Coordinates of C-alpha atoms and ligand atoms in Angstrom, one line a residue:
X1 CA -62.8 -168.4 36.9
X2 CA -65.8 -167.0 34.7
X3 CA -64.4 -163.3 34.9
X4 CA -61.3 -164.5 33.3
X5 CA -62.7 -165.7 30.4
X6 CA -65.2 -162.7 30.2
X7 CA -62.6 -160.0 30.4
X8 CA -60.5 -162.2 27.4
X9 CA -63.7 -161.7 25.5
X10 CA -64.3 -158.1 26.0
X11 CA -60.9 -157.3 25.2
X12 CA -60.7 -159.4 22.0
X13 CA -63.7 -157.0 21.3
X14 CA -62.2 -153.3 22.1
X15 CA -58.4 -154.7 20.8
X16 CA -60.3 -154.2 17.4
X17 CA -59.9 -150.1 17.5
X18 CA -57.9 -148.7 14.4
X19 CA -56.3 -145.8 16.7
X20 CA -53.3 -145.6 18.6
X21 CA -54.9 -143.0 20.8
X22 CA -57.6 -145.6 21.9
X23 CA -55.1 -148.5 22.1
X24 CA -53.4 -146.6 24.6
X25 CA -56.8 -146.4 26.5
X26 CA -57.0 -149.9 26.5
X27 CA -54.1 -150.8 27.7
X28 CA -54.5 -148.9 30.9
X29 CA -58.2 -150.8 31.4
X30 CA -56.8 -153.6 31.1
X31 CA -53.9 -153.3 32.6
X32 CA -53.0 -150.4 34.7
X33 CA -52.7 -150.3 38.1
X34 CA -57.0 -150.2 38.8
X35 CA -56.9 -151.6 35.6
X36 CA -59.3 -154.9 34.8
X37 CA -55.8 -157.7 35.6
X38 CA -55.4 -155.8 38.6
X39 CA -58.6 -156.2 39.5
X40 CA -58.5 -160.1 39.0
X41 CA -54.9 -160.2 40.8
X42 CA -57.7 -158.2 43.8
X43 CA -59.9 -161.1 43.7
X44 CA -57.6 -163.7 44.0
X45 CA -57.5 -163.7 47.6
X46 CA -61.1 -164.9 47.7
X47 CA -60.0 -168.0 46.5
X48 CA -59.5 -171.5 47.9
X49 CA -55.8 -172.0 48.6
X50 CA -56.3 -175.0 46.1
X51 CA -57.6 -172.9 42.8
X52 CA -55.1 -170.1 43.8
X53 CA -51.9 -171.2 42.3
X54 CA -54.0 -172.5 38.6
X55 CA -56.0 -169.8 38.7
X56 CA -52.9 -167.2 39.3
X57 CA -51.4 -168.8 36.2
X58 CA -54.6 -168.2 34.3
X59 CA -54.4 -164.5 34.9
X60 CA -50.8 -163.8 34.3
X61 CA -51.0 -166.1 30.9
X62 CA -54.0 -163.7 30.3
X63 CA -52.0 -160.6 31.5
X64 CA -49.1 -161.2 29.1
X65 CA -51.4 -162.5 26.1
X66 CA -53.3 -158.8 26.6
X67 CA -49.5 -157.1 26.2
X68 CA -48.4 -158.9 23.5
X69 CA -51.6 -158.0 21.7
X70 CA -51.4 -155.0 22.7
X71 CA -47.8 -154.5 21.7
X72 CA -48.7 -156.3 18.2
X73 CA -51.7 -153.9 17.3
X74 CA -49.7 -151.0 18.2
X75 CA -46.5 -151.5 15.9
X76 CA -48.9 -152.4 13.4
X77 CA -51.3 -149.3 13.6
X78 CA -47.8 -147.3 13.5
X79 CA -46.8 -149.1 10.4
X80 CA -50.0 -148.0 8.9
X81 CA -49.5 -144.0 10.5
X82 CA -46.3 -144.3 8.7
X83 CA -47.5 -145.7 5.5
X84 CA -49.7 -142.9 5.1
X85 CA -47.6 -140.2 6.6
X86 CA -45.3 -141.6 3.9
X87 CA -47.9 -141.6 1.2
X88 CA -48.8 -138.0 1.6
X89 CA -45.5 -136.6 1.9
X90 CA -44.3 -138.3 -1.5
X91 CA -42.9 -136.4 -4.2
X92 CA -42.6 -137.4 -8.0
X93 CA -38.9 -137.1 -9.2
X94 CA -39.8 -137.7 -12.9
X95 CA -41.6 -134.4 -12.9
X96 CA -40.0 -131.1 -14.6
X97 CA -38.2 -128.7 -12.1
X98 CA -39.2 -125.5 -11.9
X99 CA -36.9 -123.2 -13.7
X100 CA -34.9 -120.7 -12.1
X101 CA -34.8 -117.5 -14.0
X102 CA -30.8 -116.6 -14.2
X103 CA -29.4 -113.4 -15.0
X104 CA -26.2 -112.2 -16.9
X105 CA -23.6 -109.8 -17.2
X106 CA -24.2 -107.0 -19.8
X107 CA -22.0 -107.8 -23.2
X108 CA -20.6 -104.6 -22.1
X109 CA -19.2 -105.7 -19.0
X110 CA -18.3 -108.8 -20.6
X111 CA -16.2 -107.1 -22.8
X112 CA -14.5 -105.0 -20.1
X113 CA -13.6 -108.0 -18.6
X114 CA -12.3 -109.6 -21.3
X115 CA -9.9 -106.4 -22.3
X116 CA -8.9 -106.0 -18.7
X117 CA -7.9 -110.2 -18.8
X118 CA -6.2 -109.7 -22.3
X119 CA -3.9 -106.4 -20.3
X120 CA -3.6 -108.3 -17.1
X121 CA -1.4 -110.9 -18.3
X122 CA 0.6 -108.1 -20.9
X123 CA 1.6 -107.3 -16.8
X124 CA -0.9 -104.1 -17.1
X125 CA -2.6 -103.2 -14.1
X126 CA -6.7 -102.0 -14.5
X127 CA -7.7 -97.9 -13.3
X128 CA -10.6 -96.5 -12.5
X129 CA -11.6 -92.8 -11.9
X130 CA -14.7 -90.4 -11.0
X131 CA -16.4 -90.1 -13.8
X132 CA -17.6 -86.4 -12.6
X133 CA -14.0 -84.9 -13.2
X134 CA -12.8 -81.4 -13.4
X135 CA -12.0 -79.1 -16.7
X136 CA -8.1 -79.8 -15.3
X137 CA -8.0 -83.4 -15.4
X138 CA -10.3 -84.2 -18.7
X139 CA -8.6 -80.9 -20.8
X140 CA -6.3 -78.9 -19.3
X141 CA -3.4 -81.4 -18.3
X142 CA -3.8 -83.1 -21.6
X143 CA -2.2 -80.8 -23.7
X144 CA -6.0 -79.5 -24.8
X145 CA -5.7 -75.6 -25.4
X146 CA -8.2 -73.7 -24.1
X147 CA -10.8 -73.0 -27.3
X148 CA -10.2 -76.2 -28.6
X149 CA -14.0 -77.1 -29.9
X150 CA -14.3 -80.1 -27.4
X151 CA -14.0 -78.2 -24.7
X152 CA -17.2 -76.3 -26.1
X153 CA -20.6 -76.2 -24.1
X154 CA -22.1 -78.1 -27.5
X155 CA -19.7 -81.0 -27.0
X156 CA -19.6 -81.4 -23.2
X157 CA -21.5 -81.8 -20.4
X158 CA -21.1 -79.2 -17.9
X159 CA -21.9 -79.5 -14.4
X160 CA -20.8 -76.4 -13.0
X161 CA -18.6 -73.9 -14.2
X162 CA -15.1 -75.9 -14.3
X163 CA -16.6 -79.5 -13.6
X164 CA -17.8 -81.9 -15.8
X165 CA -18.9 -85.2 -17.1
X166 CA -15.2 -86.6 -18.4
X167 CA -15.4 -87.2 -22.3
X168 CA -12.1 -89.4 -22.2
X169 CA -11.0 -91.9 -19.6
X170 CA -7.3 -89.7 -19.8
X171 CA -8.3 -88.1 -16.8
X172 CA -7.5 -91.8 -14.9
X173 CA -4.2 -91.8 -16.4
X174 CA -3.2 -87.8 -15.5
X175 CA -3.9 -89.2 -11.9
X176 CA -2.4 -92.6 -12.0
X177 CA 0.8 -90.4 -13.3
X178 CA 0.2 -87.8 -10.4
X179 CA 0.2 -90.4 -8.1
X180 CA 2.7 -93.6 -9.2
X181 CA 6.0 -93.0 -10.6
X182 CA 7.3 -94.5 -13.8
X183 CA 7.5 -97.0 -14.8
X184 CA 3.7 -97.5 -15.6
X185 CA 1.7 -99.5 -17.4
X186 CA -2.1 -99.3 -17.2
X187 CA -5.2 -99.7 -18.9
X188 CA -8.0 -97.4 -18.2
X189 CA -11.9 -98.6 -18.5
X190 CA -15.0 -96.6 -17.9
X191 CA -17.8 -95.0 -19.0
X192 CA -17.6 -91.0 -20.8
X193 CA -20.1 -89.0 -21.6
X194 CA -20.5 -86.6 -24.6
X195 CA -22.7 -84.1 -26.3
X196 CA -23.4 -85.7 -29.2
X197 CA -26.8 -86.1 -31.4
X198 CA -27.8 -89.9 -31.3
X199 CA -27.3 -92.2 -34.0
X200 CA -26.6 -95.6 -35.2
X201 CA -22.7 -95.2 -34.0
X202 CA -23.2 -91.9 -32.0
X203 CA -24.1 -92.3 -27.9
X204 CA -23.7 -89.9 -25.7
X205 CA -22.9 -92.9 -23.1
X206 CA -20.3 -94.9 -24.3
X207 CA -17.3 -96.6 -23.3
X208 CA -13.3 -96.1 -23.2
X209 CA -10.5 -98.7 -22.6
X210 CA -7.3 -96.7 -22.8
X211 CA -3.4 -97.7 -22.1
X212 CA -0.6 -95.9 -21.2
X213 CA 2.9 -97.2 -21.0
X214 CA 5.2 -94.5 -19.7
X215 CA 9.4 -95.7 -19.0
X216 CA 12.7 -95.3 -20.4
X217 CA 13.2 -96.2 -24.1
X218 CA 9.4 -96.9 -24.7
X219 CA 9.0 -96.1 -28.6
X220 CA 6.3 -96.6 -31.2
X221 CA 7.2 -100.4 -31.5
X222 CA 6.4 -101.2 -28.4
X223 CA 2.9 -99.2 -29.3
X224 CA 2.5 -101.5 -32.4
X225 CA 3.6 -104.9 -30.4
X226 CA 0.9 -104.3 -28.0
X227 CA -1.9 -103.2 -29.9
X228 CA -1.1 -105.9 -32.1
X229 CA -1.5 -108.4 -29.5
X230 CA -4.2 -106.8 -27.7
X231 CA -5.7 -107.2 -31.3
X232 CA -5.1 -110.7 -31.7
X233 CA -6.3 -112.2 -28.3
X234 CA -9.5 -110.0 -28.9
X235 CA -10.4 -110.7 -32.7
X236 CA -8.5 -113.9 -33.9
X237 CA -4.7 -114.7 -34.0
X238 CA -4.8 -114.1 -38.1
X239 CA -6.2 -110.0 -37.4
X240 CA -3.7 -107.3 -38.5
X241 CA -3.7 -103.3 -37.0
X242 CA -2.6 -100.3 -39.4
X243 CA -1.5 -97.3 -38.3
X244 CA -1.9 -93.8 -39.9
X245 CA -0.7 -90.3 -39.3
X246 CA -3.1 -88.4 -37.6
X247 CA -3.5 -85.7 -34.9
X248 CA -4.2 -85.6 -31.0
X249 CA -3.5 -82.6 -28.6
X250 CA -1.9 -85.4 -26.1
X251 CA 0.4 -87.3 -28.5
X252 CA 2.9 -86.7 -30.6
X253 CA 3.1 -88.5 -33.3
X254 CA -0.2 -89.4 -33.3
X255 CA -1.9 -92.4 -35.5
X256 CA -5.2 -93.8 -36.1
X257 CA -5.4 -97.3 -35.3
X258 CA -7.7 -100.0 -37.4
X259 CA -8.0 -103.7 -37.9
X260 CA -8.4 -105.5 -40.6
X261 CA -11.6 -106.7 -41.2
X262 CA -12.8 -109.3 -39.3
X263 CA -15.7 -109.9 -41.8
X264 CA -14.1 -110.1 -45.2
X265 CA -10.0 -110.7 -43.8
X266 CA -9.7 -107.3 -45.6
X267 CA -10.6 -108.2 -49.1
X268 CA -13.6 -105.5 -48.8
X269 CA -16.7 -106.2 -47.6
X270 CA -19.8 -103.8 -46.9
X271 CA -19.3 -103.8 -43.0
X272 CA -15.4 -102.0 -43.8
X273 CA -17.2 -99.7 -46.5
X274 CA -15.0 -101.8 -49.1
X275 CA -11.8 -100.7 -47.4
X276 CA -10.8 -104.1 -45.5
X277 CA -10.2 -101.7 -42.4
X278 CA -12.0 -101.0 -39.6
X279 CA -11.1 -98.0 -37.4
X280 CA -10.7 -98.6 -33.9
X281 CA -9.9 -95.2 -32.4
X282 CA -6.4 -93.3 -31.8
X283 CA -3.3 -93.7 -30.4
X284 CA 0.8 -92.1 -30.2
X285 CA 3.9 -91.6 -28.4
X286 CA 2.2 -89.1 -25.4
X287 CA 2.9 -85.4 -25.9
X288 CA 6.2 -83.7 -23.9
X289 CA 4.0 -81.6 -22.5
X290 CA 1.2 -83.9 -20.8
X291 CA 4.5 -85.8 -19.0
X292 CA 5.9 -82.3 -18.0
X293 CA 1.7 -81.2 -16.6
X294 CA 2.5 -84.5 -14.4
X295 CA 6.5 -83.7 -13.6
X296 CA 7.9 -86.6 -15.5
X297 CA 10.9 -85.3 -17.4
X298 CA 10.2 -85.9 -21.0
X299 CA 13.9 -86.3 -21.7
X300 CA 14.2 -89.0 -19.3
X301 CA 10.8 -91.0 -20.0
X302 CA 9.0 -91.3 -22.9
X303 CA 5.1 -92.8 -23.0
X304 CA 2.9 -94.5 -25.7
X305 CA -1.1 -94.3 -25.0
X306 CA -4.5 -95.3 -27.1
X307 CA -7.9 -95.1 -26.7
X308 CA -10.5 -97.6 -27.8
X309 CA -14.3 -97.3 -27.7
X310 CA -15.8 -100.5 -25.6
X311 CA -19.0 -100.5 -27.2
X312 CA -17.4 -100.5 -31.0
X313 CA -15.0 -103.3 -30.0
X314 CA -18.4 -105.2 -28.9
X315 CA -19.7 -104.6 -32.6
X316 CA -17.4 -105.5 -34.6
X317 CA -16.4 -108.8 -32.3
X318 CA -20.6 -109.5 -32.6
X319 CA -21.8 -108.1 -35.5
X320 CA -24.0 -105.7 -33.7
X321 CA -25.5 -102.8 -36.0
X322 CA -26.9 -100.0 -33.6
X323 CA -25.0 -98.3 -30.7
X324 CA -28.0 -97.9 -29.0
X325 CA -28.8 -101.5 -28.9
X326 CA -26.6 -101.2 -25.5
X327 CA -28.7 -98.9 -23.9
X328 CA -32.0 -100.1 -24.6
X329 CA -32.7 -102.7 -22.3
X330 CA -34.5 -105.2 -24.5
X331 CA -34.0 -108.7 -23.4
X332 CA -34.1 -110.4 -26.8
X333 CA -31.1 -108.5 -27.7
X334 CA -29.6 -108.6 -23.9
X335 CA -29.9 -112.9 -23.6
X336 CA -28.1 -113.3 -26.6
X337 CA -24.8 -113.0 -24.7
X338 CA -25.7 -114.3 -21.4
Ligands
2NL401 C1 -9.9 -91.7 -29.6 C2 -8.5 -91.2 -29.3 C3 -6.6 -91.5 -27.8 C4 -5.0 -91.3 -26.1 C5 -6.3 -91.5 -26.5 C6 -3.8 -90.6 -24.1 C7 -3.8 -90.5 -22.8 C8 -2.8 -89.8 -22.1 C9 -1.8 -89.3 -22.8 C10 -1.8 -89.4 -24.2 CL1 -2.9 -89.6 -20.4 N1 -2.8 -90.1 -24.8 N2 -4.8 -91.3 -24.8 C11 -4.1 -91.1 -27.1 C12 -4.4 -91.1 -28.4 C13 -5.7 -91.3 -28.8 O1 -8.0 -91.8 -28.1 O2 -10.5 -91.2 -30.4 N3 -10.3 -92.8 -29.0 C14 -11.6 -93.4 -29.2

């Protein structure tokens, strides 16, 4: 049969297509159901019973020639869809990532978290506390008469008439003391707030870590074993404290507490003014009267307490100059400790 021959030809032609979409196309005219094999299947009866049966083999070899082809030049025009779909979707490993900016804790907070890990395992438990407190908690209940200069407009910040911004973290332990019976053992951290002109060590935002140990037989050792360790884990095993007499409305005795110098090891240096000591804040046995204000019997219980400032604890651990380096937000000072 001519036509079978013709219709080879004509698809050998349109089999040449580069798209899937027109492949598809093909198939169905060639062989769908009105497709062109169908149409030679059609004309079959027209034929001598003798030509039938050869040329019935002709078409069907033609029929599965056309979907093998077809099958062939479809996986193939895939491949290549894939290839490019591939190609354009390729990314280059060796090149830099982009950087994700990070940030950081403040050396502040840093520091707070290192004190309150150093007190943790002493078996000290962490306080907190409003930092808007009342005349009574920040003065009154320490033991701190009533025209003591602190107390002044010029040194505080007043709110309202008895409220204020607290000047001590003290005000968390008259509460913890309220609240918890003896025996307690806390540390106190959080930000006070004081009238004072600004200067290289002068903020009138800063930071207080205080402890208070309150039980029976506490005494001043156990006030010198724990600063001393405290001191250690914070500045380097070889770091001594001194105490000196001093004075505090809410201890009694009360001492000055410094460290050697962590600088010169105390052989004088100009960070310790030539002293080898650097002081660190105050501390004592806590006053009769401030356990009596929170109905602890002072016969029974005795208490030690201290206050240190976080931000001077910062300096002297990093050599930083300027208190208000803290506050001023400036990020090549800020990364350095991130
Ligand atoms: C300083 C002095 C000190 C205390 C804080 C304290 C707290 C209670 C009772 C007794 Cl509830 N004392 N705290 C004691 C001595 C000194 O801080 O100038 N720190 C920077």
């Amino acid at each position: 049969m001519k036509e079978i021959e013709e219709i080879k030809k004509e698809f050998e032609e349109k089999i040449k297509t580069k798209s899937i979409e027109e492949l598809k196309k093909i198939e169905t005219y060639f062989l769908g159901r009105k497709g062109k094999i169908a149409d030679l299947f059609k004309a079959l009866k027209n034929i001598s019973e003798k030509k039938k049966k050869d040329t019935g083999q002709e078409i069907n070899n033609l029929k599965s020639y056309i979907e093998k082809t077809i099958t062939y030049h479809l996986k193939e025009l895939e491949n290549i869809e894939k290839d490019k779909l591939l190609e354009s979707e390729k990314i280059d490993v060796t090149l830099p990532g982009v950087k994700l900016e990070t940030g950081g804790l403040h050396i502040l907070s840093k520091i707070t978290r290192e004190v309150e890990d150093i007190f943790l395992s002493m078996g000290f438990d962490v306080m907190t506390g409003p930092e808007i407190e009342s005349d009574y908690y920040n003065f009154e209940a320490l033991n701190i008469p009533e025209f003591h200069p602190a107390r002044d407009m010029q040194d505080t910040f007043y709110l309202a008439k008895k409220i204020l911004l607290r000047t001590q973290t003290s005000p968390i332990q008259i509460r913890t003391m309220e609240k918890y019976k003896p025996p307690v053992r806390i540390i106190a951290i959080g930000r006070c707030y004081r009238r004072d002109a600004i200067d290289s060590s002068h903020s009138p935002i800063f930071h207080q870590v205080e402890g208070l140990v309150v039980d029976k037989k506490i005494s001043f050792s156990n006030l010198k074993g724990t600063l001393l360790e405290f001191t250690k884990r914070m500045f380097g095993p070889e770091t001594k404290v001194r105490f000196s007499p001093s004075y505090f409305p809410f201890v009694e005795p009360g001492a000055e507490t410094a460290i050697s110098c962590v600088i010169c090891k105390g052989e004088g240096c100009r960070v310790c003014k030539y002293t080898g000591w650097l002081e660190m804040g105050g501390s004592g046995m806590v006053h009769p009267n401030v356990l009596k204000n929170v109905n602890i019997d002072p016969e029974e219980y005795q208490g030690f307490a201290f206050g240190w400032g976080i931000e001077r604890i910062a300096m002297i651990k990093y050599g930083i100059p300027d208190i208000r380096m803290f506050f001023q937000n400036d990020l090549r000072f800020l990364e350095q400790f991130k």
